[in-house]
GROMACS .gro file of C-alpha atoms in nm:
model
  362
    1UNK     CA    1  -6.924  -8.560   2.345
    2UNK     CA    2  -7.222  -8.719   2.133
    3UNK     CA    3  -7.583  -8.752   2.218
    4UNK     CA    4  -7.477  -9.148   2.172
    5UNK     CA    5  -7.232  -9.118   2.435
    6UNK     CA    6  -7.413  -8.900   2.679
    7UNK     CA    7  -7.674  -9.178   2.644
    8UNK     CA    8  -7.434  -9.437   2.757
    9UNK     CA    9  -7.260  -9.252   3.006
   10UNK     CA   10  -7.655  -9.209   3.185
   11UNK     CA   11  -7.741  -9.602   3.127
   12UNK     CA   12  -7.404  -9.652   3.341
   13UNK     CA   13  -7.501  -9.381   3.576
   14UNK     CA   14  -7.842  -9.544   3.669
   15UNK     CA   15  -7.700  -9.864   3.697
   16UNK     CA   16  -7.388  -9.754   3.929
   17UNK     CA   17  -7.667  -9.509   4.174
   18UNK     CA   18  -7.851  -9.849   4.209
   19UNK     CA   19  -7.574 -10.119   4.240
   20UNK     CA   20  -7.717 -10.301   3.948
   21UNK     CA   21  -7.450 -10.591   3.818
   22UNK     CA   22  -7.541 -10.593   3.446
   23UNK     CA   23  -7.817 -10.438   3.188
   24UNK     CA   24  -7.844 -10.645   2.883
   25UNK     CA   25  -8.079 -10.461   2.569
   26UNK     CA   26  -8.207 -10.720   2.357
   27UNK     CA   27  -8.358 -10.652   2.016
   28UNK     CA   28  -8.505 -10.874   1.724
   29UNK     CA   29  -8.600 -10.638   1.401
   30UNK     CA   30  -8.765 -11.008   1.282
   31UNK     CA   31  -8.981 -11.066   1.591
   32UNK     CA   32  -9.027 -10.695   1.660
   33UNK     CA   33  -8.845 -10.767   1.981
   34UNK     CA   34  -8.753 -10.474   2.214
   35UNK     CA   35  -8.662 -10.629   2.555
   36UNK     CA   36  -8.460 -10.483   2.831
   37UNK     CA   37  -8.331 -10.739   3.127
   38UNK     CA   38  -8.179 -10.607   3.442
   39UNK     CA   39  -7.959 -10.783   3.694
   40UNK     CA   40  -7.984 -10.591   4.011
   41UNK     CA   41  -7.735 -10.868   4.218
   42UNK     CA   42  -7.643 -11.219   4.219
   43UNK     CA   43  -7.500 -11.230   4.588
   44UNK     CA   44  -7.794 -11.505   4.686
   45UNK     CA   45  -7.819 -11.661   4.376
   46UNK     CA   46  -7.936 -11.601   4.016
   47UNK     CA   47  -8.112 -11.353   3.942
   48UNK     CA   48  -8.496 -11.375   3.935
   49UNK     CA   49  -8.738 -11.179   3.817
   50UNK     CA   50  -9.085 -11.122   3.604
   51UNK     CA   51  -9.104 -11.014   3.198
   52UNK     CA   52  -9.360 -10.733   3.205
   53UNK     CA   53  -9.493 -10.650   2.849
   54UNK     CA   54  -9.590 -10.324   2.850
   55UNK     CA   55  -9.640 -10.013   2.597
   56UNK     CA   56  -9.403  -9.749   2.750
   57UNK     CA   57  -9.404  -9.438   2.612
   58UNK     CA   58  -8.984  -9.414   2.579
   59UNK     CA   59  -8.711  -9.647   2.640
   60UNK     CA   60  -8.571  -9.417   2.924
   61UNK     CA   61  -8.904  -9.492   3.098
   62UNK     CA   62  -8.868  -9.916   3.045
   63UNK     CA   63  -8.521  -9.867   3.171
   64UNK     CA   64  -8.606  -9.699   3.459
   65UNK     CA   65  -8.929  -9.928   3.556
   66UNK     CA   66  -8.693 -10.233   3.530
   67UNK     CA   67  -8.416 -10.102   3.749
   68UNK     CA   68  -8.628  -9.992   3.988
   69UNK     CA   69  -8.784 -10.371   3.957
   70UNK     CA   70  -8.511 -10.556   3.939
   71UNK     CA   71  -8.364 -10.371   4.297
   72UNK     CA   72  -8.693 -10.477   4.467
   73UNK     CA   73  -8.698 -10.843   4.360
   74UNK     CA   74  -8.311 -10.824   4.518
   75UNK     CA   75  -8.469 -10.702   4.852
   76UNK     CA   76  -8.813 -10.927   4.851
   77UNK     CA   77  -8.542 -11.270   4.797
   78UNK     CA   78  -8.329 -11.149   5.020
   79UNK     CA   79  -8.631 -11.068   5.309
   80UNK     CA   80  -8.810 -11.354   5.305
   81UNK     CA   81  -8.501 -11.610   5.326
   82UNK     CA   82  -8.471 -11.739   4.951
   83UNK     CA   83  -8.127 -11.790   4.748
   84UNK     CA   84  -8.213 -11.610   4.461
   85UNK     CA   85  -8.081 -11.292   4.359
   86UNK     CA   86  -8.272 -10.974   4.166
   87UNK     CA   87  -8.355 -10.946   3.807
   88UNK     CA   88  -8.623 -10.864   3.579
   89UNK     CA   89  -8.702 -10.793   3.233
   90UNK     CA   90  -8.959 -10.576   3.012
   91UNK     CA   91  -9.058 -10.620   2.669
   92UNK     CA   92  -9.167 -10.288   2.479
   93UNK     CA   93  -9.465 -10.317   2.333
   94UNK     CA   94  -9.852 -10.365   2.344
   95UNK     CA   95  -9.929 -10.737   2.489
   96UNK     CA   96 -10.295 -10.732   2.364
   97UNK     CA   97 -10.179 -10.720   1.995
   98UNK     CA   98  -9.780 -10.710   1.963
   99UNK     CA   99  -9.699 -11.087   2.110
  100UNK     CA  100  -9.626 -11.354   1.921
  101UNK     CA  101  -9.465 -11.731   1.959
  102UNK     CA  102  -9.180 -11.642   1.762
  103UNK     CA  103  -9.143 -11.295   1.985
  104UNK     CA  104  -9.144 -11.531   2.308
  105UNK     CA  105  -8.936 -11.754   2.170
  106UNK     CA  106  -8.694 -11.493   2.092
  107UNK     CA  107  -8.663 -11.357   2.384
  108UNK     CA  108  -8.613 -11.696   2.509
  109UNK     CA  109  -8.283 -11.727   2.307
  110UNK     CA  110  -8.122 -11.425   2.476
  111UNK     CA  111  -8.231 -11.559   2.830
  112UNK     CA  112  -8.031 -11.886   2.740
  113UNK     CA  113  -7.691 -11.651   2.637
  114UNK     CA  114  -7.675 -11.578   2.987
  115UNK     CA  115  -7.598 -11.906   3.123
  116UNK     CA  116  -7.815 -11.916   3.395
  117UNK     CA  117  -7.771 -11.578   3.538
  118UNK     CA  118  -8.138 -11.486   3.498
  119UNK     CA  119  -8.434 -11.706   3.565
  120UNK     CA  120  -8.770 -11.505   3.420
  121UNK     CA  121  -9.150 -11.574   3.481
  122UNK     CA  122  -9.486 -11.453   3.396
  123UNK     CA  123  -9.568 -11.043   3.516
  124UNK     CA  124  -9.798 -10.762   3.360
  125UNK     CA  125  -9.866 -10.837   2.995
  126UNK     CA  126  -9.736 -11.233   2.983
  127UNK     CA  127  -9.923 -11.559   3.098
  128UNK     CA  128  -9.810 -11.919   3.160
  129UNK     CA  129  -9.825 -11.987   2.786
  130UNK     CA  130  -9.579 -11.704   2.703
  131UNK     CA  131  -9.347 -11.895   2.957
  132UNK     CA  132  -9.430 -12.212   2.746
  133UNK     CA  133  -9.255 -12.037   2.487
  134UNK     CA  134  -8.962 -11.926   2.621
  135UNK     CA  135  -8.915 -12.281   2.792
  136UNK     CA  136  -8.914 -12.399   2.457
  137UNK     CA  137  -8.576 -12.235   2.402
  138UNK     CA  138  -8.421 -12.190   2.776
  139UNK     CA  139  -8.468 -12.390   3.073
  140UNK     CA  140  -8.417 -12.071   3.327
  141UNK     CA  141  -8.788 -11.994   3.309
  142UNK     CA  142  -9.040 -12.065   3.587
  143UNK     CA  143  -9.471 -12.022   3.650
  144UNK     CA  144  -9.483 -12.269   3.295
  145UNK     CA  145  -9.838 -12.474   3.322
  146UNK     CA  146  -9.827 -12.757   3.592
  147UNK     CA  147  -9.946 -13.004   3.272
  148UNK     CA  148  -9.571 -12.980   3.136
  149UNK     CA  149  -9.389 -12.986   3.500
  150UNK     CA  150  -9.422 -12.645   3.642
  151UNK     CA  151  -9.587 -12.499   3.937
  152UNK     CA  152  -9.828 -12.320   3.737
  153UNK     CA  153  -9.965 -11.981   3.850
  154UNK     CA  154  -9.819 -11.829   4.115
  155UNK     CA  155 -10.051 -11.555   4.205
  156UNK     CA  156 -10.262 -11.790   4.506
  157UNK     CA  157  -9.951 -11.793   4.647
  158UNK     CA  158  -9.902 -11.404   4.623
  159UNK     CA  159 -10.261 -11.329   4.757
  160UNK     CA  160 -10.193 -11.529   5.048
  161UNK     CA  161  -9.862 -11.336   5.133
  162UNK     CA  162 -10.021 -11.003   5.111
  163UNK     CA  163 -10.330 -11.130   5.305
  164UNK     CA  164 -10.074 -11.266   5.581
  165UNK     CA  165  -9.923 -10.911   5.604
  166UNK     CA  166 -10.268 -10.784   5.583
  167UNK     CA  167 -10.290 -10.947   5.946
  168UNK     CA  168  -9.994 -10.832   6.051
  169UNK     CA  169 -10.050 -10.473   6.059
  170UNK     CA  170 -10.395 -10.541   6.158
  171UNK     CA  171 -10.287 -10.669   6.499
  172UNK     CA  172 -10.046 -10.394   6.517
  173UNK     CA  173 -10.303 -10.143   6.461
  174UNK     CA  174 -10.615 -10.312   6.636
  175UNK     CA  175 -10.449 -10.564   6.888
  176UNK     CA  176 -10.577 -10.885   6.713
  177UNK     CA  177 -10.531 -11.005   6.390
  178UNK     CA  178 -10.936 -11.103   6.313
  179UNK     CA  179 -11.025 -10.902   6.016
  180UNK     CA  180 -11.407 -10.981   6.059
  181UNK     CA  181 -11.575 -10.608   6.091
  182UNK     CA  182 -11.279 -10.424   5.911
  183UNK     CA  183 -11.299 -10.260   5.577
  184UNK     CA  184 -11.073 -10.257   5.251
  185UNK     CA  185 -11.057 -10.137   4.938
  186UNK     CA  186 -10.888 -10.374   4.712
  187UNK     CA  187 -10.739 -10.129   4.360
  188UNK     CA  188 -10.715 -10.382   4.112
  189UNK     CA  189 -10.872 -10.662   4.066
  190UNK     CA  190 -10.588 -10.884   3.836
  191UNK     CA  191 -10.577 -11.256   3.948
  192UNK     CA  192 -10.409 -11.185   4.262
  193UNK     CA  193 -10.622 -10.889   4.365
  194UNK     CA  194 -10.884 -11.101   4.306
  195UNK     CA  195 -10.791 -11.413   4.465
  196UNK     CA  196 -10.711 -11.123   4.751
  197UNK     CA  197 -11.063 -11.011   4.761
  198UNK     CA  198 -11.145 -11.401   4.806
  199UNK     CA  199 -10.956 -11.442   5.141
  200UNK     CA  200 -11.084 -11.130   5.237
  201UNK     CA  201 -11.423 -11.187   5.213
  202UNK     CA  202 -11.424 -11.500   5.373
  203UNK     CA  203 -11.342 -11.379   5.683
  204UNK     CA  204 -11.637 -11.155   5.642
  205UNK     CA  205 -11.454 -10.809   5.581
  206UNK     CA  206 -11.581 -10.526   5.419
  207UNK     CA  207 -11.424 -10.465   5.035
  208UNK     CA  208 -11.431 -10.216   4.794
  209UNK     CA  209 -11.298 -10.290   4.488
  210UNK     CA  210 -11.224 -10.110   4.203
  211UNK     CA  211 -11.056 -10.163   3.882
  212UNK     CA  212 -11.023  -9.980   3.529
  213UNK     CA  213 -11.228 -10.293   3.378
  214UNK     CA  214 -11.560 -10.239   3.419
  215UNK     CA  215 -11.701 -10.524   3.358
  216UNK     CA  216 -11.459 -10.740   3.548
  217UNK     CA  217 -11.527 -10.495   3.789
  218UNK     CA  218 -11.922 -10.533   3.838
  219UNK     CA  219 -11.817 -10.955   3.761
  220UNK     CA  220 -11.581 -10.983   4.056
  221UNK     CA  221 -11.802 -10.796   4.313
  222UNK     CA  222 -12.112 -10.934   4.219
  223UNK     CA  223 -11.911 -11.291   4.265
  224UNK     CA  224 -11.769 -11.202   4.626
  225UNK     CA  225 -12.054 -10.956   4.740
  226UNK     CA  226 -11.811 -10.647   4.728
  227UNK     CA  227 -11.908 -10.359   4.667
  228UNK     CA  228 -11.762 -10.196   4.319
  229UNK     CA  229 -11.664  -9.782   4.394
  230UNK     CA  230 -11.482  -9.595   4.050
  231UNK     CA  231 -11.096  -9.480   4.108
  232UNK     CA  232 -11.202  -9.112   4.196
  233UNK     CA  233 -11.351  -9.270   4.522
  234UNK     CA  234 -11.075  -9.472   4.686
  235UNK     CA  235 -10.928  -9.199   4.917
  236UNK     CA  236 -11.303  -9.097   5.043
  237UNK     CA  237 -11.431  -9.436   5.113
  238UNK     CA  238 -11.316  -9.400   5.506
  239UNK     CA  239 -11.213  -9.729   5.493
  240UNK     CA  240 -10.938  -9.896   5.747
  241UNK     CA  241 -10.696 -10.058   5.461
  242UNK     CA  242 -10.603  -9.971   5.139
  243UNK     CA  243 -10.466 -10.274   4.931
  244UNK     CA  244 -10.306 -10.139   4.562
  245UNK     CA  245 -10.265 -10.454   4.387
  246UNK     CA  246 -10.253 -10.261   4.001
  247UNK     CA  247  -9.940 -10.092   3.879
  248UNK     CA  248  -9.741  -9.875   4.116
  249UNK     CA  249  -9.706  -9.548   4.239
  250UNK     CA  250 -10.024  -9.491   4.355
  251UNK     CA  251  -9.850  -9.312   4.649
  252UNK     CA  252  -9.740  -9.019   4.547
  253UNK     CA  253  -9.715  -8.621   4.597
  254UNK     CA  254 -10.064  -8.574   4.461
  255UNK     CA  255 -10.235  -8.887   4.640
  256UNK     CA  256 -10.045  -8.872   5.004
  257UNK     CA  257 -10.220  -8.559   5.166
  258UNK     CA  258 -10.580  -8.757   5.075
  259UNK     CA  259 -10.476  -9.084   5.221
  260UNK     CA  260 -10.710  -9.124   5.553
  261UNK     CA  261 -10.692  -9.522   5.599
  262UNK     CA  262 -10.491  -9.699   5.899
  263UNK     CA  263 -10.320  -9.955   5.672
  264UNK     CA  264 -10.173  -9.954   5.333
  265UNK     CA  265 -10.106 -10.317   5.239
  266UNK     CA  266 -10.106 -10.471   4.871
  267UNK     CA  267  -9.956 -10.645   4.586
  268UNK     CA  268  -9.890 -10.394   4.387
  269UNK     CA  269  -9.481 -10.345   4.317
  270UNK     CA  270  -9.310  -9.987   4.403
  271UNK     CA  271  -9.652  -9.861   4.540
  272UNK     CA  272  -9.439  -9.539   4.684
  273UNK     CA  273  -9.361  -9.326   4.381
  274UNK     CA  274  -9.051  -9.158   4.592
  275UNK     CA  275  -8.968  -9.468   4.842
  276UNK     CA  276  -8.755  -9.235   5.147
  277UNK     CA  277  -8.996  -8.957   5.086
  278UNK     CA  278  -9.343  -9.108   5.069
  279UNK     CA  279  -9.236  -9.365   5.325
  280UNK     CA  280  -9.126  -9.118   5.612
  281UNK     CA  281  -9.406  -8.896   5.490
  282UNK     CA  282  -9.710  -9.238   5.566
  283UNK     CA  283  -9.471  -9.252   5.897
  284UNK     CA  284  -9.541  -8.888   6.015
  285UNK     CA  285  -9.907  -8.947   5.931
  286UNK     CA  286  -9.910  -9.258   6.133
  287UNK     CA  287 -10.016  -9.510   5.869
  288UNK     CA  288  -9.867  -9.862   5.904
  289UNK     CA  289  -9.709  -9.953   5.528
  290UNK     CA  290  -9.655 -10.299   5.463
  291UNK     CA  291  -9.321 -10.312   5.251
  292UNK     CA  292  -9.477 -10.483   4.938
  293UNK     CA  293  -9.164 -10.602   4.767
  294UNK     CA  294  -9.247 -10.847   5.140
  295UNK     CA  295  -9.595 -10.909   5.121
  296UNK     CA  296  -9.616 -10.964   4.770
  297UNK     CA  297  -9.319 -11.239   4.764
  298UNK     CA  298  -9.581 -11.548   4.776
  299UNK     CA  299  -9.511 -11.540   4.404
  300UNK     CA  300  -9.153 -11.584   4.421
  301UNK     CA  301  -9.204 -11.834   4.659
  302UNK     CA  302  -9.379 -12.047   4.406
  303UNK     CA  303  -9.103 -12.003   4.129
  304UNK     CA  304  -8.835 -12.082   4.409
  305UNK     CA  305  -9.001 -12.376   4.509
  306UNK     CA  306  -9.048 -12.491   4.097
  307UNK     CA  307  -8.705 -12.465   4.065
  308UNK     CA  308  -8.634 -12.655   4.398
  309UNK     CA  309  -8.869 -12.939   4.321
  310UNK     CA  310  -9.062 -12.809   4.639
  311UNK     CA  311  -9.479 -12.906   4.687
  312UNK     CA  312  -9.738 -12.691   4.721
  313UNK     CA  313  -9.755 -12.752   5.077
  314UNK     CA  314  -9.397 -12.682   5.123
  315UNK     CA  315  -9.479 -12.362   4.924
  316UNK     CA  316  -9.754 -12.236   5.146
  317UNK     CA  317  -9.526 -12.336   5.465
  318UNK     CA  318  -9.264 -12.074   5.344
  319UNK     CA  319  -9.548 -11.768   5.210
  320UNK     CA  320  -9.704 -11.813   5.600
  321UNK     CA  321  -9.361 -11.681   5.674
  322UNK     CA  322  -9.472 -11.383   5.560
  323UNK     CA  323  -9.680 -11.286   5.876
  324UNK     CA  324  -9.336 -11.295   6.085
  325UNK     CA  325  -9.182 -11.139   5.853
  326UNK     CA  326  -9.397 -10.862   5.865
  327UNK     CA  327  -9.417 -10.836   6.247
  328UNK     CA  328  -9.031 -10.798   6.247
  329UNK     CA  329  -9.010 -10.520   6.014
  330UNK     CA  330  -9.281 -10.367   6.222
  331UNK     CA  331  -9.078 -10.375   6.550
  332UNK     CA  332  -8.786 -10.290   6.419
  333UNK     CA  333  -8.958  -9.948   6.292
  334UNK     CA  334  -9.106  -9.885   6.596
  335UNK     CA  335  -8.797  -9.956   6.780
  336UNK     CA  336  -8.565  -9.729   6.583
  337UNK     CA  337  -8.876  -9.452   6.492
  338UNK     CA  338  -8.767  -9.533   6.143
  339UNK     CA  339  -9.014  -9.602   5.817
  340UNK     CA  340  -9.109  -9.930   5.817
  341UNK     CA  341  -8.949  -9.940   5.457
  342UNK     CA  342  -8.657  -9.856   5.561
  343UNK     CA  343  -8.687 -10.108   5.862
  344UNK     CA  344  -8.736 -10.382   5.538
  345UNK     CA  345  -8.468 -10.218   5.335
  346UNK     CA  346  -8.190 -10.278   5.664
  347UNK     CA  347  -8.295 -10.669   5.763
  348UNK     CA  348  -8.271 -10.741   5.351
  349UNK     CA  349  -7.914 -10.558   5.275
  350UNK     CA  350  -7.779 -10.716   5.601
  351UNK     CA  351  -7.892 -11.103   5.487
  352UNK     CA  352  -7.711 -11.000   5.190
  353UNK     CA  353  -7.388 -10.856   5.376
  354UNK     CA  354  -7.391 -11.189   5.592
  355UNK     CA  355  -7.415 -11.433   5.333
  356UNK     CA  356  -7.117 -11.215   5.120
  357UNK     CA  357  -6.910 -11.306   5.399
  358UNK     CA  358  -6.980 -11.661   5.356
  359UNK     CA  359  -6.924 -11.655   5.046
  360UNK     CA  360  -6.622 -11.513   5.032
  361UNK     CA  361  -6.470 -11.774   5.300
  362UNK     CA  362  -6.376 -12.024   5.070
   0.00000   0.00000   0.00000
């Protein structure tokens, strides 16, 4: 057999372990376009999902970061009630200096060949005005600029979600949900983490922030009184929550045995590098873990709500779902002594069992 084949035979391998419907590889030589969209499953509705730009350092590890993507956006619809299915797409490549109009626009183009099966919006490395782009050649794109019809930026909507499951573990943990007195430390400080930091701090909690930026770093906590601490000092800053809201993984093999806070809560996708592991391993140590593919769904609330013609205030009625959301996964951990990721993982795949049924009625 060839390397070419082997190659294959492993693309169809990862998509078959995951139960991923369709992996389309998209590439422009004129645009410099190297794009990879996933469709994890369309049982709710079309698949949905973010375009991260981002430099990987091999296409095995792009393929793998949008699988494992594309599965959670499938789970976070399917959790917090919405008729949308999982997708999601990456571009290869160094958003900073590689992006252009005609890139976008590209890219675009292969969204419209598939007929509606994936709907894309803004993520890591894209903005609003890369979604201007690609609207200019598909319609399946949400988060474009409220100026030309959209619902704009979505991450308010995220921050509130994860601050809403914030609360929720907090009154599991403390017995109330009043987060006056309690201590955070927010890892990233994007525009959700810092909209994050925001609620936070107005309900007078203690947060840490840090971030690989510096100077947004010293800007944002000088803005919200934080207090700025450097990377090597999350784990030893005693404090009750931890909120990841950078890129994920940050819970991993080497990280897990340092973890001493009651909470781990943020927006932050895939924040457990090894999701049965490192979640049965934060339930042994007794640390509450808010599923984030849940907490962090405020976003996908706003695109499901652009496509559904849906106000802001209907939007922020649906993310303050989030908090029961939350409280259910909760009991149903503590019920069955399971991880509450796994507790998440059940109440998702059995919406999408039920509606299957439905479906398959008539």
């Amino acid at each position: 057999m060839s390397d070419n084949s082997s190659a294959i035979n492993s693309v169809l391998d990862q998509l078959s372990a995951q139960g991923h419907k369709k992996v389309v590889f998209c590439n422009d030589p004129d645009t410099g376009l190297k794009a990879i969209i996933a469709i994890h499953d369309t049982t709710l509705g079309p698949a949905i999902g973010g375009t991260r730009m981002w430099n990987y350092d091999t296409e095995a590890e792009a393929l793998e970061d949008v699988l494992r993507l594309s599965r959670s956006m499938t789970y976070k619809a399917a959790i917090t009630g919405i008729n949308l299915g999982g997708g999601k797409a990456v571009i290869i490549g160094d958003s900073r200096k590689g992006k252009s109009e005609a890139m976008m626009r590209s890219f675009g183009r292969f969204i419209k060949n598939l007929n509606g099966e994936f709907i894309t919006a803004e993520d890591v490395g894209t903005t609003t005005r890369d979604m201007e782009f690609i609207r200019m050649e598909t319609s399946h794109v949400t988060g474009v600029p409220e100026s030309i019809g959209g619902a704009g930026d979505p991450s308010p909507f995220s921050a509130k979600g994860v601050y809403l499951g914030i609360k929720a573990c907090v009154k599991e943990v403390f017995g109330t949900d009043m987060l006056a007195g309690k201590s955070v430390v927010v890892q990233g400080i994007g525009s959700v983490g810092e909209h994050l930091v925001e609620l936070l701090r107005n309900e007078n909690m203690q947060v840490y922030v840090s971030d690989i930026n510096e100077e947004r770093l010293q800007q944002v906590a000088a803005k919200y009184k934080a207090k700025p601490i450097s990377a090597d000092k999350i784990f030893g800053t005693g404090a009750d929550i931890y909120a990841p809201c950078a890129l994920g993984a940050t819970i991993n093999d080497y990280t897990i045995d340092k973890l001493n806070f009651s909470i781990i809560a943020g927006s932050a996708n895939n924040q457990l590098a090894d999701e049965a592991k490192h979640g049965k391993m934060l339930h042994e140590k007794n640390i509450l873990f808010a599923p984030d593919y849940l907490i962090n769904a405020g976003g996908l609330i706003s695109c499901y709500s652009e496509l559904t013609g849906f106000g802001k205030k209907r939007t922020m009625q649906l993310t303050e779902h989030i908090y029961d959301a939350t409280r259910n996964v909760i009991k149903m951990s503590k019920q069955e002594n399971i991880p509450t990721i796994i507790a998440a993982n059940r109440i998702a795949e059995q919406r999408i069992i039920d509606i299957k049924k439905i479906k398959s009625s008539f």
